[in-house]
XYZ file of C-alpha atoms in Angstrom:
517
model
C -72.314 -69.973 -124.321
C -69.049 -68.935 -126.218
C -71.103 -69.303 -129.482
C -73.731 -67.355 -128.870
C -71.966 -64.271 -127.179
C -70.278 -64.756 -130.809
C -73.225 -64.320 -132.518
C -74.363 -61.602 -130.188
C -71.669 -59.543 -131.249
C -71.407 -60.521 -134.643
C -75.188 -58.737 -134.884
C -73.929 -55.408 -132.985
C -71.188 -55.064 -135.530
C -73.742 -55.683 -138.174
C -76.508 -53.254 -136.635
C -73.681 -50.883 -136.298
C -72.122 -51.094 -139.939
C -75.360 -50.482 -140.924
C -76.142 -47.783 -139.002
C -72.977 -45.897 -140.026
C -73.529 -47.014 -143.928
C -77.585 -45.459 -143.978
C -75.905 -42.322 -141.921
C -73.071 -42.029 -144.447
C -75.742 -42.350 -146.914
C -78.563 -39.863 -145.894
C -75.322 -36.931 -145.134
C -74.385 -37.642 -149.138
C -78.011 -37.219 -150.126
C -78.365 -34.329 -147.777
C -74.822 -32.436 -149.442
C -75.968 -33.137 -152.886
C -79.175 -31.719 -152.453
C -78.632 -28.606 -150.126
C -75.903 -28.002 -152.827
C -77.979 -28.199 -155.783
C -81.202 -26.164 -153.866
C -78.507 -23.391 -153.045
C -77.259 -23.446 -156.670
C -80.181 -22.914 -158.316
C -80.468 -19.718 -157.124
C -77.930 -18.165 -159.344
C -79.693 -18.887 -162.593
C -83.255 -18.152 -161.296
C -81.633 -14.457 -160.693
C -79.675 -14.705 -164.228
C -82.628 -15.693 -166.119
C -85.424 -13.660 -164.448
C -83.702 -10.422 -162.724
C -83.387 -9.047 -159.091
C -87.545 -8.425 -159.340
C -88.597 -12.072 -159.618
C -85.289 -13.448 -157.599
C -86.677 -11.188 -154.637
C -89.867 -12.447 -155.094
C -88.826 -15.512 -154.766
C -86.796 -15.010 -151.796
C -89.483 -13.577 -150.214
C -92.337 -16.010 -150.538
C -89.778 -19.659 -150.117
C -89.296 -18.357 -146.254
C -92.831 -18.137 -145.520
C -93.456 -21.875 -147.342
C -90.528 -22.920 -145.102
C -92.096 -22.165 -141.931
C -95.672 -23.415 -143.162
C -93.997 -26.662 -144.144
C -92.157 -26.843 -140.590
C -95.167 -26.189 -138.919
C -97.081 -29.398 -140.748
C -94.604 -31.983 -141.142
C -91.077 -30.570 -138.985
C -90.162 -33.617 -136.630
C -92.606 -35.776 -138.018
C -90.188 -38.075 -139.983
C -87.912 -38.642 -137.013
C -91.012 -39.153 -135.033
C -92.395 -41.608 -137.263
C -88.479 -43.908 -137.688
C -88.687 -44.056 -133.401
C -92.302 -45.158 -133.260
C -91.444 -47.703 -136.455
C -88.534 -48.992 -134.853
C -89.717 -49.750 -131.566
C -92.840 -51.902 -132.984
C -90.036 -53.501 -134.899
C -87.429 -54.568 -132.859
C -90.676 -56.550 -131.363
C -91.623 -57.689 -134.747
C -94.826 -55.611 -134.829
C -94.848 -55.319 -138.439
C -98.655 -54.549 -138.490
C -97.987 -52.074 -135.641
C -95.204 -50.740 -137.563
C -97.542 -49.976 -140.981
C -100.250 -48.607 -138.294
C -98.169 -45.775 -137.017
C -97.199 -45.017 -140.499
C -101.750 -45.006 -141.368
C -102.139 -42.724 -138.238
C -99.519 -40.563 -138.999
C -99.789 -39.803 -142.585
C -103.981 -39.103 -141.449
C -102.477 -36.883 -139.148
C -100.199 -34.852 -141.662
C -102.877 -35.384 -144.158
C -104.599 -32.942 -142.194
C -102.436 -30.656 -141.377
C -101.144 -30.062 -145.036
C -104.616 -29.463 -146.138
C -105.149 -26.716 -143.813
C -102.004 -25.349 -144.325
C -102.816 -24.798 -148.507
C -105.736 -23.765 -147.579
C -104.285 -21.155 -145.701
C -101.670 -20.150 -148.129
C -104.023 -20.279 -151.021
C -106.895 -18.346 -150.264
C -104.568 -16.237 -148.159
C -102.023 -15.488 -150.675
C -103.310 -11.914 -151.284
C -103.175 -11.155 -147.582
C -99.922 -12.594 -146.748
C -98.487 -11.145 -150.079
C -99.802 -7.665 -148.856
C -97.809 -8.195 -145.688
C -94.982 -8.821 -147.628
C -95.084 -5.491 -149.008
C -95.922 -6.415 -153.159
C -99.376 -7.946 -154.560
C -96.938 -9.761 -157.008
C -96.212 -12.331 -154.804
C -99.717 -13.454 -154.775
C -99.255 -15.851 -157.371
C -95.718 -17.561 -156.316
C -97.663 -18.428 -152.876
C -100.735 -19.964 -154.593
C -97.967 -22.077 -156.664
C -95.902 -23.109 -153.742
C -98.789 -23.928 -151.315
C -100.072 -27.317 -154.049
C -96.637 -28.655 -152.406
C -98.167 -29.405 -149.179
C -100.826 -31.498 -150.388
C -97.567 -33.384 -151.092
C -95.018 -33.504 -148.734
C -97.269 -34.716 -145.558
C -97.453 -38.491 -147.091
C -93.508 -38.112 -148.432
C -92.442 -37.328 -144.926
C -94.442 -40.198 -143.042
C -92.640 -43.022 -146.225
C -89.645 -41.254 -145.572
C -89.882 -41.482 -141.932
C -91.389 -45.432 -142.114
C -88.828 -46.789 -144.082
C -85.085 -45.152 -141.685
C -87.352 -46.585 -138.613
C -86.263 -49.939 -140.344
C -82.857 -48.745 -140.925
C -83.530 -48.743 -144.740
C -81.874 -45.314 -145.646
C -81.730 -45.478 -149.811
C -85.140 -44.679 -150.202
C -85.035 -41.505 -148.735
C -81.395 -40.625 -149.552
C -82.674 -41.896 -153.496
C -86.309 -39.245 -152.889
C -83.984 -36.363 -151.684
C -81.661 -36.355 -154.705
C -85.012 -36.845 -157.282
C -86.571 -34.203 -155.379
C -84.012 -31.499 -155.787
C -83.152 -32.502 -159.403
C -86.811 -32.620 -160.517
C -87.330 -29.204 -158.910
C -84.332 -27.101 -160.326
C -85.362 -28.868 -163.627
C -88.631 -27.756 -163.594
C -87.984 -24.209 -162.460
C -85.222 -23.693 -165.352
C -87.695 -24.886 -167.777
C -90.053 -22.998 -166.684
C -88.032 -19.779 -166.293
C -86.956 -20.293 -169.503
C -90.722 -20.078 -170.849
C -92.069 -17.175 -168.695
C -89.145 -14.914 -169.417
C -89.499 -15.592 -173.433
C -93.329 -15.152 -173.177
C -92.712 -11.702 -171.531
C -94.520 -12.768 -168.421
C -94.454 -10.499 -165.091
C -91.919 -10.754 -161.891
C -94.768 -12.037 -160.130
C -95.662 -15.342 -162.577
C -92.194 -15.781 -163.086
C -91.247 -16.176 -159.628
C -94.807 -18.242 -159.275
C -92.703 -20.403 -161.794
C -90.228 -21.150 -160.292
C -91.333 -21.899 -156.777
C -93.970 -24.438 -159.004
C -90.676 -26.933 -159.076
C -90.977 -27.762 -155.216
C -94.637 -28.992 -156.394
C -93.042 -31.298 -159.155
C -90.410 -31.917 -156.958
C -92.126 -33.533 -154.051
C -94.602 -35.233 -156.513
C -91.844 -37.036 -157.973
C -90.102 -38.138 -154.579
C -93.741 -39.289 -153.583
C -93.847 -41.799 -156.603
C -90.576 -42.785 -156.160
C -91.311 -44.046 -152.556
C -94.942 -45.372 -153.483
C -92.771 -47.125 -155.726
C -90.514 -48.771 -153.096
C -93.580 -48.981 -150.335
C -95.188 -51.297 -153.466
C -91.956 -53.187 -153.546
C -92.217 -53.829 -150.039
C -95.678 -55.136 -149.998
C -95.259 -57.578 -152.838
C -92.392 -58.636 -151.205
C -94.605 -59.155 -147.849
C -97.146 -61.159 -149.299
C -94.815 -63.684 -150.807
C -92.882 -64.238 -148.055
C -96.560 -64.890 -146.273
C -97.130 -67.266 -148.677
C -93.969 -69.256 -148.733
C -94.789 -69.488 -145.063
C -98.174 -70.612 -145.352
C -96.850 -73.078 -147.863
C -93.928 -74.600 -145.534
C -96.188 -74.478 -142.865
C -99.058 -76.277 -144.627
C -95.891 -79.277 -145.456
C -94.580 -79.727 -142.057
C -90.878 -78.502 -143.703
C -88.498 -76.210 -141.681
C -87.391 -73.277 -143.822
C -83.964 -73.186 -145.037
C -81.766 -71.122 -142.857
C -80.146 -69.364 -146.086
C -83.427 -68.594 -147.809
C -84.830 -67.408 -144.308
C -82.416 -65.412 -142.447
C -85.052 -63.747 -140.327
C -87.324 -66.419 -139.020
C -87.903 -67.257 -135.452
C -85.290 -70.147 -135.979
C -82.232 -67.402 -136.806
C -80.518 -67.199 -134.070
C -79.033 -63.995 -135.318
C -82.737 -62.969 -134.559
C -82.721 -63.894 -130.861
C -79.526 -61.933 -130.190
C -79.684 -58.821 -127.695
C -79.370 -56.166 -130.290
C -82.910 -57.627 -132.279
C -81.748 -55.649 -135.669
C -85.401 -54.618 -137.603
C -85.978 -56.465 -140.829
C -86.183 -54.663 -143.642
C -89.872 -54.006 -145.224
C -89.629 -56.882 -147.507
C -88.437 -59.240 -145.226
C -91.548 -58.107 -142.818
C -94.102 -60.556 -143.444
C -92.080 -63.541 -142.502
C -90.949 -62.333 -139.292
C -94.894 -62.154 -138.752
C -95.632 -65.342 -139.698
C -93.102 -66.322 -137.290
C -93.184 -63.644 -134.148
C -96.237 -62.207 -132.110
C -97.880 -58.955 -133.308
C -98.876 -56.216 -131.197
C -102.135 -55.656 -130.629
C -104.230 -53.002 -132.259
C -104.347 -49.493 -131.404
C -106.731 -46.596 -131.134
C -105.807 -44.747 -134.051
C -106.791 -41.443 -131.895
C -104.213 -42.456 -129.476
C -101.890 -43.268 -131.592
C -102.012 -40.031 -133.546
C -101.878 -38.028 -130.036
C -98.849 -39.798 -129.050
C -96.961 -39.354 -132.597
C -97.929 -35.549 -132.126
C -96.577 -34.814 -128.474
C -93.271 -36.574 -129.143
C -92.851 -34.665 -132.560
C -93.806 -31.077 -130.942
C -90.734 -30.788 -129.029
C -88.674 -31.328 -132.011
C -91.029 -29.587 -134.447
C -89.984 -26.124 -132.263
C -86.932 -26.615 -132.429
C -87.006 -27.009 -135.864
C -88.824 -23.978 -137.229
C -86.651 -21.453 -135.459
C -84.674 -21.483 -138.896
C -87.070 -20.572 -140.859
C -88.593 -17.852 -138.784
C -85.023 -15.763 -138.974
C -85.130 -16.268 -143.006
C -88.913 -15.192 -142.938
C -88.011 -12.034 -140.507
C -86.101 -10.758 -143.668
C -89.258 -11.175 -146.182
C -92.001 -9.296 -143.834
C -89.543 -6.966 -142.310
C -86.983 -5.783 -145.052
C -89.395 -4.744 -148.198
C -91.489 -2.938 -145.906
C -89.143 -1.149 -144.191
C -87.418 -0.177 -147.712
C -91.204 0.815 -148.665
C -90.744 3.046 -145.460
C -88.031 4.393 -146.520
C -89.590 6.037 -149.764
C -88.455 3.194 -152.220
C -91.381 1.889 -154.585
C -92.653 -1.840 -154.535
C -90.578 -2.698 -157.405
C -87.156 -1.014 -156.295
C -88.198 -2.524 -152.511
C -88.119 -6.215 -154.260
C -85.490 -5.288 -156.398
C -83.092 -4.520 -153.422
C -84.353 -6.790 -151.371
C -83.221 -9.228 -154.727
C -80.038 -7.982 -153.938
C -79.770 -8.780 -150.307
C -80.563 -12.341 -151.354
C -77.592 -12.379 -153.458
C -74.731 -13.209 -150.363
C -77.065 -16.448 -149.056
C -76.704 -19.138 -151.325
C -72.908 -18.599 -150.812
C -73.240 -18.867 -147.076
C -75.615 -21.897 -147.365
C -72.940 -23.741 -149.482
C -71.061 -23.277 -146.439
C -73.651 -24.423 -143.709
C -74.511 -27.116 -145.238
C -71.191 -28.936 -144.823
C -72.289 -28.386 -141.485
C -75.814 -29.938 -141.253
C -74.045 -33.328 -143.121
C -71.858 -33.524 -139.575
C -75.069 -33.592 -137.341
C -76.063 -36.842 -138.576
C -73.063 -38.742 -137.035
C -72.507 -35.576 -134.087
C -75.414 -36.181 -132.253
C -75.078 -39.667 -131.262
C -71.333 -39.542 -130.927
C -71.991 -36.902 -128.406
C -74.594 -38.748 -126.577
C -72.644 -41.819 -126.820
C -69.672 -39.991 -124.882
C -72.005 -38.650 -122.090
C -73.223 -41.631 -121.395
C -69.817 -43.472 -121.084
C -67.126 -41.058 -120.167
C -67.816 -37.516 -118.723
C -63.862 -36.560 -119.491
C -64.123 -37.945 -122.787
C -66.977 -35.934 -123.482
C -65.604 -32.700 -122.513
C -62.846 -33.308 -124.703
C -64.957 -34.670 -127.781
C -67.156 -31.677 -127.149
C -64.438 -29.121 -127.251
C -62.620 -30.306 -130.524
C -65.431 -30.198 -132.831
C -66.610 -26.483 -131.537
C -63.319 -25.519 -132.276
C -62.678 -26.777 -135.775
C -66.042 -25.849 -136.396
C -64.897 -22.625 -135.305
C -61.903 -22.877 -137.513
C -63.928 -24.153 -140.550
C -66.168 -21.183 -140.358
C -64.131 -18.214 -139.655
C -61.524 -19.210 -142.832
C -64.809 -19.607 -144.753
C -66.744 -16.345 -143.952
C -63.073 -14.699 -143.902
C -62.795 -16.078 -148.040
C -66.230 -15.421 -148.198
C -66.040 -11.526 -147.662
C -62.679 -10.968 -149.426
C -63.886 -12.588 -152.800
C -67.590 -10.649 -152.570
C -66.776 -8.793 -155.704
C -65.772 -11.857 -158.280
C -67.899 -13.950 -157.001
C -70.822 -11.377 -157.524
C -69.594 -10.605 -161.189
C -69.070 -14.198 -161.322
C -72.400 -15.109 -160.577
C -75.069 -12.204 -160.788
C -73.027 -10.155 -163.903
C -72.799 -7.194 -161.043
C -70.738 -5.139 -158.570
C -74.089 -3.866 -156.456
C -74.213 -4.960 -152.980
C -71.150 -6.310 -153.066
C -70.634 -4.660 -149.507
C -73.370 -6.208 -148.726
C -72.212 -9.907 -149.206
C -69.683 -9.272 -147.739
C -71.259 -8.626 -144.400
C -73.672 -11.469 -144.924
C -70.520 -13.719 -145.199
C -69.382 -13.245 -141.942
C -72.612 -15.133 -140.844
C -71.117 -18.586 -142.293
C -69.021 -18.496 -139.311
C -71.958 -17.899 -136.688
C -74.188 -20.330 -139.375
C -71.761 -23.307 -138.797
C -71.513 -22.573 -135.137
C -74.934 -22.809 -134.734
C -75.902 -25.690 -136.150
C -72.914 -27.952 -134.728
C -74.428 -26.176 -131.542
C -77.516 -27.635 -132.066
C -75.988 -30.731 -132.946
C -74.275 -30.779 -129.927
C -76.682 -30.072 -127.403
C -79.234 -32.307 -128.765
C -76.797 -34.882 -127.821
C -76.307 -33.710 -124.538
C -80.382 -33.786 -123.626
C -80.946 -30.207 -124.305
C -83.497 -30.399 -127.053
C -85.243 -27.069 -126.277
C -82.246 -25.149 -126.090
C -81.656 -24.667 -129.895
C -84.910 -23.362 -130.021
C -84.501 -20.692 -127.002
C -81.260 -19.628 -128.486
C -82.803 -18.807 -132.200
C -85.735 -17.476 -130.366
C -83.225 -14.894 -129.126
C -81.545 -14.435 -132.292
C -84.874 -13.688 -133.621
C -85.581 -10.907 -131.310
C -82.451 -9.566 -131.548
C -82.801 -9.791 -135.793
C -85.876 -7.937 -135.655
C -84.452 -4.896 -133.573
C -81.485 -4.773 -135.279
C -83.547 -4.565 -139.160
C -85.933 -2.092 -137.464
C -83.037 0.031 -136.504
C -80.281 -0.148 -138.714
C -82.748 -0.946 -142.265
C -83.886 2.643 -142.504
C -80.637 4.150 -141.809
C -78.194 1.692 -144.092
C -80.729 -0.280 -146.350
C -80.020 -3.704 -147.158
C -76.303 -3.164 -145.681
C -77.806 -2.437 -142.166
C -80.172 -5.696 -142.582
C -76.993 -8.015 -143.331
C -75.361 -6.350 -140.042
C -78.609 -6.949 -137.990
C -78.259 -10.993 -139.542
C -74.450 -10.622 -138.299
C -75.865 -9.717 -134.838
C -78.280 -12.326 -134.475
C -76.387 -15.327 -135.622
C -73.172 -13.885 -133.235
C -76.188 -14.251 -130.510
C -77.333 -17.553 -130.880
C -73.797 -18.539 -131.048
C -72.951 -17.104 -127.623
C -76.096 -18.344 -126.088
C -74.869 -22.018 -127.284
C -71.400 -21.955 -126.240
C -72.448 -20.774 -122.857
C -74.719 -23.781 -122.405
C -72.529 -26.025 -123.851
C -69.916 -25.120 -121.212
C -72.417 -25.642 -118.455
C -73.853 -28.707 -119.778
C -70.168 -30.448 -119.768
C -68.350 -28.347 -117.027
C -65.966 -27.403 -119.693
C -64.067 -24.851 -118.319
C -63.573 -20.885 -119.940
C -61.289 -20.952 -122.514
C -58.800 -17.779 -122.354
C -59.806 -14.596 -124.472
C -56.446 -14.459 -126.276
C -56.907 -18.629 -127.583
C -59.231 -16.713 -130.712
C -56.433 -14.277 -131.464
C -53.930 -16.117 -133.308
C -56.611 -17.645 -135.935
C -58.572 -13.947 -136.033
C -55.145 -12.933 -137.001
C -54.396 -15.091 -139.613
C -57.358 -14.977 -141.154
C -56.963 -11.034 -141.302
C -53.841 -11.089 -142.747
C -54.880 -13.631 -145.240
């Protein structure tokens, strides 16, 4: 009895080590690419200009969304439904959800080009310039891609495998800035247009995705070869009568490290001898299946594409309202090139942010579940260093605005502008550890109410305060919106874990310091 509660929680400590190792993993994939998508910004506007680099900024919003919309929750959906079929060693059931889904996303990605490329001059008229016509035709080959890459992606963390995906997310990212530089490089010394440059450049999250795709056919290949000779050193011992050797067979039916409580997946390649030796599930519908994988992934697909939406107010509500305002297509892009200069700064910032979720979330439901005190207390010392984090940040954010914008763009314009945009790294972090947060505590449709509101109050604010300030009035309305969200969040938070209301004067001493800094 001794030995096998033993073994039972030698596997939990394994399971868990494991956990924390892919987590650790997937948040250093995640920080080195959000870092190097938010740095290549800054050459894509020193190579091409404020034109193309609004262009840009304009037409990667609306791909964004579209993206969201086809594959957003998908991979998280697909890990759970993997992971359940293998914890019973339903291998077959496990390489069925990943068939239905990618038929599924298949689908959906083909509509989706369809609808940005044969409605690229329509949706490039709403944007307020024909010349981004040719940067959504370029973008939309990407989600012929990206479907399939999220399902692999998705199939191999249900099995607690995290380097292939961590591995596809940093080839992505570097084959993508490659390919835009290159091809930035080429289109500006041909003398091409703001429009084909910018069609350039958003061409790199087509090579991008294409090579993350063949890196995980790659390891799905692996995987399979790995199957069938594990099948046939199965048959082969079965066909002699000989028990497999414990070492060589870690996984069989006669581990006991297999028949513990926790039931840890095993890996693809050690998949088809756990089926030689465990039952598998039977067969189904592939309608059904598909019509599950889609209602559980809705929820979280919502909540998901809120993001986008706010970045996508900017592109179909800032040109035009510039254009409004008596400015001409190309001065509209131009400034709207310039409002676009303050967000890759704030990104860097956010995106230390959306590494913590990974490791937030369950830690948060973890504490629920076992300690209501404990949670209150957990809860209330990350939103405050958040808080901490991200008002020091947007406060060094908005006093360096100038050298940084010399630094980066070789120019003092807008500089006010930044300035106000980097007061949105503090409502940015906020948010997300929010999110984080209240995904933990259950409250999975409450990110997306709270953006939802931030959206609304984004779109007054830019309709009001565009025409009278420009661009400055736009990075206010962002200001606004984010400070929104944030309020909605920490009000639900507080009634979610009966925290009480902290004192007004407890945000005075750090405001202070971070003035007189």
């Amino acid at each position: 009895m001794s030995t096998e509660k033993g073994t039972q929680e030698q596997a939990v400590t394994v399971g868990s080590s494991r956990l924390l190792k892919g987590a650790a993993l997937l948040a250093a994939a995640a920080v080195f690419s959000k870092l190097l998508g938010t740095l290549q910004k800054v050459p894509l506007q020193n190579i091409a200009g404020d034109g193309a680099f609004g262009i840009y900024n304009a037409v990667y919003p609306l791909y964004l969304l579209i993206l969201f919309l086809a594959t957003a929750g998908f991979p998280i959906t697909v890990a759970k439904f993997v992971q359940d079929r293998a914890a019973a060693r339903d291998h077959a059931g496990a390489r069925r959800v990943a068939a239905a889904s990618a038929l599924l996303l298949t689908g959906t990605g083909v509509l989706c080009f369809l609808l940005l490329y044969f409605g690229a001059d329509v949706l490039a008229g709403w944007i307020g310039t024909a010349a981004a016509a040719p940067a959504i035709r370029s973008i939309s080959y990407a989600l012929l891609l990206v479907p399939v890459l999220s399902v692999l992606r998705g199939y191999f963390q249900g099995y607690q495998n995290m380097i292939p995906t961590a591995v596809s997310q940093a080839v992505e990212q570097t084959v993508r800035v490659l390919t835009m530089v290159l091809l930035l490089l080429y289109l500006t010394e041909q003398g091409a247009g703001d429009g084909d440059i910018a069609a350039g450049a958003t061409f790199g999250s087509v090579t991008g995705a294409a090579g993350a795709l063949l890196l995980l056919l790659y390891y799905w290949q692996r995987s399979k070869d790995r199957r069938t000779g594990r099948r046939r050193a199965a048959a082969k011992t079965s066909e002699t009568g000989d028990r497999p050797d414990s070492c060589n067979a870690p996984h069989s039916a006669g581990n006991s490290l297999d028949r513990s409580a926790v039931e840890r997946p095993a890996a693809p390649g050690e998949a088809a001898q756990a089926e030689a030796a465990g039952p598998v599930g039977a067969k189904e519908p592939l309608g059904r299946l598909m019509a599950s994988i889609g209602a559980y992934a809705l929820p979280i697909c919502l909540g998901s594409i809120m993001t986008p939406i706010l970045n996508l107010i900017d592109a179909f509500t800032i040109p035009r309202l510039l254009l409004g305002g008596g400015a001409d297509p190309a001065e509209a892009m131009r400034q709207f090139g310039l409002y676009n200069h303050g967000l890759p700064l704030v990104q860097a910032v956010t995106m230390v942010a959306s590494s913590l979720t990974a490791v937030l979330v369950p830690a948060i439901a973890a504490a629920k579940a076992a300690d209501p005190a404990q949670l209150q207390i957990r809860t209330e010392r990350t939103v405050r260093m958040t808080g901490l984090l991200g008002l020091a940040a947007a406060a060094g954010l908005a006093s360096l605005t100038v050298p940084v914008n010399v630094m980066l763009y070789q120019s003092e314009e807008a500089s006010g502008t930044m300035a106000l945009l980097a007061l949105t790294a503090l409502f940015g972090t906020l948010n997300i550890v929010l999110a984080g947060v209240l995904q933990g505590l259950g409250a999975v449709n409450a990110p997306a109410l709270h953006l939802l509101a931030a959206a609304a109050v984004k779109i007054g604010g830019s309709l009001l305060l565009v025409p009278r300030w420009g661009i400055a009035g736009a990075a206010v309305s962002a200001v606004l919106a984010f400070a929104a969200a944030s309020a909605l969040g920490l009000a639900e938070v507080r009634r979610l874990t009966g925290a009480p209301q902290r004192p007004r004067f407890s945000a005075l001493a750090p405001l202070a310091a971070a003035v007189l800094m």
